[in-house]
Amino acid sequence: MNVPPRTITGALHAHNKSACDWGWQSLLAYGCHTSVVVIDTRAVQILQTLEKHKGTVIKTKWARENYHHTIDAPYGLRLASADTNGQIIVWDVSAATDRASFSDGGKPVLDLEWLATQDASHDLLVALHPPYSLVLWNADTGTKLWKKTFTDNIQSMAFDPFDPANLTLLGTDCILFLSDFSISKAPSSNGRKFYITTPNAPSPSSSSNNLGANTPATTPTSDKNSIRPARTALRRVRLLVGDSKQKGSATGEEPDPSMALNECLQLCYLQSRRNHILLVYPREILILDLNIHQTVGTIPMERSGSPFQQVYPCKQRDVLMCLHENGSISVRVRRKALIVASTPSAATTPVDQSFIGLHGDFYWNDPQDVIYDLRCQSDPLRVTKHVRAFGLACCASTERYAALIMSDGRILIWTLMTVEHHSTTVSNSLSHVVLTPLYSPGFSHNYDDFEIVPPPSSGLSNQVQKPTMKTSLADMICQPELKGEVGVQKPDRGILFKFVLTGFTSGIAATPTVIRVCPPLTTKNLHIHKPLVGIGTSVGLVQVFNLATGALWREYNIHTSTVRGIEWVSLCSFLSFSYANPPSSGVTRNELLLLDLQNGKTTQLRAHKGEEAPIEALKVSHQKQYFVVMFKERPFEIWDLRSLSVLREMPANFPVVTALEWSPSHKKRSAHQPLAEMSQSSLDLSGSTQHILDPNEGKSGQPVATKEHFVFSEQSGVLHHFWVEGNLVKEGAKLPSETSLGTITCITWKGETLVLGDVDGNLSIWDLKAKISRNYPTHRSSIKKVKFAPGKGNMKLLFMWNEGIDIWDTKEMQAVSSLKTPKEHNRVIDADWAASDRPVVIGADGCLRVHDIKLRLSCYPTEYTDFPDPVFCPYLLSSKASLAMKYTMQHQPWNSTYTLHLTGEYFHGDSSSSQEPAAHTLNSRGERMCEAPEEENFIRAVNEQFNIMPQDVKSFLPVCPYGTAQRCLVTARLFGDESEVDFWTVTLFYLKSEKMRLTCPAHKEHKETTGMPQESFQSSTVNSSQTNLHKTPSIDLSHLLDQKGEDMSSCTCVWEPPLDTCFDVLCDNKSFQKYQLDRVSLHDSKRATYEHTMKCAENLILLGQFDRAVQLYLETESENDNYYLNSLQACLVATVKSSGASQSTIKLVATSLIANGRLSEGIQLLCLINKGMDACRYLQTYGQWNQSVWLAKATLNFPECSEVMRRWVDYLCTPQVNQKSKAILVLITLGQFYKVLEMLFSLHYYDRAAMFAEACQEFGVLPDTEEMRTLLEKIYLEYARYLLALGNKKAYGFYCNKAAEKGQKVLQEMEWMSD
């Protein structure tokens, strides 16, 4: 097996904490000392180890995949890492090379983040340097675009996932909010400062008036509520006070010493909801709403629970994955708090009002609090002072897999699974505090990988049941906030979460002490040889790694103290010895074991010995017949390896041995040859050289006896020669010492060459045949080890000294390479040869590195690397192969049957349509074979990926109930294509909605209900078969309809779960409006200051909740300076609602206010008189695009909202903003499918445009117009050319035919060129 350069890592450095990231490609990257390790999470094996950092790696970050992939922008494994020296390296992981390397003056890096909001560039990287520098880099060229220096020390940063202009920085005593982040220039300001404070305790009466005035009828009346202290709620309401620390004292607020920001472990944005951030403390998590700058929820840690260490906020559902200090991972799911009824009959259970911990701890929560229920927790690990949890990384594409990185190098992969909820399984003692179950999107649980999703209407017996895959978190549970909604049909299948450990890998154990590689590869052991290396550790553990794959092969805990040496006696057994550090007396108890790797049997040698001098070395003869046990300052012992008996113990007056080595030369005699005759043979050191595995040995069938030689040196430098045969040990000649050499420390012997190293760094090389010796100074310190490389005629010599290793060519007597490690943490502990040109070194950092002969490379391209298990990763394919695999999975109408297998027809098309019969070479299965080797490699690589694809995906793709759109979504998740996942998730939802609208008699003409504009569906009454312009096969969409709906006057629409809140303004209007009303209600319940009350009143007016706004205005205290103004505003709001006669005057006043810089007040007045459309226009005119979109989605009817959104699309497409991908998603929500196709075509997204057109035709939502047919022909023609560039001639011909006349002309031109 080939041994490539690689690094096998071990325990982590303290600075490696949190240096981990799980990319969309399903690969995990983490730092280990100066190395970056990449793990294949599917097979749980090391994919790559990257080596170029000089400092300790402190950050790793995968590049985002939020862009359209083409041949020019292919799928690739880009990874950024940073170290303590400030060096940032952007890697090409598959090629094991750096794409760029840069730094900002050697300052360490605190945080890294890729920007993925621009369609123009995907190479922008933001780095945070201490104490307060922010740098934007072009990661492709290493160019610094700009640098921003702040005035406050910064610890970490977080980008708003919903608005790329918002950046939040966590300081030592404050939080900085930036709203002007741009790639074109550095932020102009230092941001707004905010400090966390707690309001002073008001009186009980004021507390109830302040927080409970909005819900007098819903105030809890139970005894538990009545005795609750008034200060309890307010103690959890922590405010973000802006600009100065003194401002808090002026407004009646006090700093909260328990929530000091320097104790904050993490700041991050909530990915599932806009304008929410998390502050993670060891005993508490705060959820802050940035609209009101106040905490809206708190997650306390149970009294007996392990403190928080890190939190990952999920995107698909409002779920938090929390890492605890004891190594456990908990899952917390957001629950909508229920309003507690005032009557006992309607009272809720304590579970609906409180937070229940796993240990039975009980915490009160207000009805309007943001509540995250603890749903499951993984098993805790044994955490000690030296073994701790170092980081948590979650799969970005599925969010059901979590990787736990431990400080000792272990990686644990936890999978989130669901089990059926059975109330009978709960113990009676806890039955009153058990949380209600979550609900699965499906109701059938007959399959592990699939569920049956019912059409949510009354009665499931007559419904068409369609399977769906459980690939992501969104497929496992419904949206928690939908529970209890009126008109929402919920399946009656309750589920519970559980964590299952599905993957585990470990590296080298802490503190390795010695390594030894097994006997080398020869012609005799070619078929059974494995390049194994034994590694001894300080805890008595011996690990055996396979150097060809880098995987841990065996692990043996066989010693009770530090392993001091390992010597292989065969390919499947070795000797090892250990002893504890001897006391001042210098004696200790030795352990000497023989281990058989085939059965794990250990044989203890010298067990009867007590305390003695420690063993210094073991030397096994080349024929594996004998071995020598050397002691410190004591004579050695000679053992027979076959009988495991002592042949001779040297006398006490024997000279102290400093180095010993066996001769590779040996002499054999047959059983009939007298021993005396053998004893007459020459004892000259230049005896005949013969290979250990003689091919003629043993052919006579008679046993052979082998005489073996060894030499050793004493402290005076005299070289002694001994030979051993059978039970005889004889001393040979003595050679005087070299006057120019110091004390000899090591000896190695190969062929006719003997090499000695001394304490002064000199090498003495003896040519035994010519009887010549030469001394060479190495100018190094004391030489600790010398060893020849394996292989006949290979005379490369490795020697190790205190600060590194050198490799010399003894034939030419010149240095080949050198590796110096002056730093203590990189100090070389031991070295050996893994192959004839592969030195292997283990350092004090606990990492084993297999180098090339130049000692420069210790990593290798994945293309030439062997792995223990097949690797499913389309990113490792060539650009064309990965794209071909993707398009084959998405849609293959050119094939009569859907198949995940490429044949030679991929490159040569279908011969059935050709005019002349052509003779093609067929394989054994009757498939056409490739004509070129590159074509064969292309098809083989893609088919290998198809073969190892997850079986549930292979089973589901041919039978996707929603056709092309759903296949594209499944493919995007499998590929980890962030851009495609978002696109097809939104597309599939709105295609299903429009299909239901077109087939529903009650809603066919009501475009507002489903978000589809009138002008986009002039031919909406055309049925599916008529709108399939080119006779595309129609998929079965009957499960979208109510089969009982024979009465066409009733609604036949089927309820579809809305998009997740992470899609924000891309959600349908009804869901968005409901979420905004819930949120303003939450803000109302959290009012603690006058400013917050006015903010709530403003939002209530914008949302049309005038009655509640009047109440808030009337709550103003008479001592307040704005008392009179607020009273007038209350009168105005109440009057305008009852009489609209003054609308013209109010509109005039609003216009005047806006013109004079009072934009907010003017907008409120316009909304007060139902002029929301005008308000949105003014907001857009003054650059408040996000606010205008929010107002339009939350208040306007669909036609007016569509107009505002279309103007926003135009803004997103401007060169300054350049977010055309987001603009396309907005157009999909508006039902502007023609515009979507047109924009995709203009962006050269031909593949996505063609798949979108196919999906629309399958759903029957495209009008049959000349304009649409022309556009589709253009799209199909360009897609055909694109497929031709990938080599798929068969698909090229199909889409040329589909493109009608234009395609036929191009097809004829191609045939003419090929002829």
GROMACS .gro file of N, CA, C and O in nm, residues 90 305 363 487 499 697 758 826 1029 1181 1184 1187 1195 1285:
model
   56
   90VAL      N    1  -0.583   3.058   0.318
   90VAL     CA    2  -0.701   3.008   0.249
   90VAL      C    3  -0.657   2.884   0.171
   90VAL      O    4  -0.570   2.893   0.084
  305GLY      N    5  -2.732   2.151   3.692
  305GLY     CA    6  -2.690   2.131   3.554
  305GLY      C    7  -2.550   2.181   3.528
  305GLY      O    8  -2.494   2.263   3.602
  363TYR      N    9  -3.879   2.648   3.694
  363TYR     CA   10  -3.857   2.791   3.678
  363TYR      C   11  -3.983   2.853   3.623
  363TYR      O   12  -4.043   2.802   3.528
  487GLY      N   13  -5.772   2.622   1.260
  487GLY     CA   14  -5.777   2.583   1.120
  487GLY      C   15  -5.658   2.505   1.072
  487GLY      O   16  -5.650   2.470   0.956
  499PHE      N   17  -3.064   1.181   2.121
  499PHE     CA   18  -2.934   1.183   2.058
  499PHE      C   19  -2.877   1.041   2.050
  499PHE      O   20  -2.886   0.965   2.148
  697GLU      N   21   1.548  -2.019   0.086
  697GLU     CA   22   1.550  -2.072   0.222
  697GLU      C   23   1.436  -2.171   0.243
  697GLU      O   24   1.322  -2.146   0.207
  758ASP      N   25   2.816   0.995   1.745
  758ASP     CA   26   2.870   1.019   1.879
  758ASP      C   27   2.804   1.140   1.944
  758ASP      O   28   2.717   1.206   1.885
  826ASN      N   29   0.742   2.191   1.939
  826ASN     CA   30   0.758   2.115   1.815
  826ASN      C   31   0.881   2.024   1.818
  826ASN      O   32   0.922   1.972   1.714
 1029LEU      N   33  -4.603   2.300  -2.237
 1029LEU     CA   34  -4.587   2.353  -2.372
 1029LEU      C   35  -4.524   2.252  -2.466
 1029LEU      O   36  -4.553   2.249  -2.583
 1181THR      N   37  -3.811   5.616  -0.083
 1181THR     CA   38  -3.747   5.737  -0.133
 1181THR      C   39  -3.634   5.781  -0.041
 1181THR      O   40  -3.528   5.828  -0.087
 1184GLN      N   41  -3.509   5.383   0.329
 1184GLN     CA   42  -3.549   5.288   0.434
 1184GLN      C   43  -3.618   5.168   0.369
 1184GLN      O   44  -3.737   5.143   0.387
 1187GLN      N   45  -3.756   4.883   0.610
 1187GLN     CA   46  -3.877   4.925   0.680
 1187GLN      C   47  -3.997   4.929   0.586
 1187GLN      O   48  -4.108   4.892   0.623
 1195THR      N   49  -4.903   4.504   0.635
 1195THR     CA   50  -5.027   4.583   0.639
 1195THR      C   51  -5.100   4.592   0.506
 1195THR      O   52  -5.223   4.606   0.506
 1285ALA      N   53  -2.113   2.122  -2.308
 1285ALA     CA   54  -1.983   2.156  -2.250
 1285ALA      C   55  -1.941   2.057  -2.142
 1285ALA      O   56  -1.822   2.036  -2.118
   0.00000   0.00000   0.00000
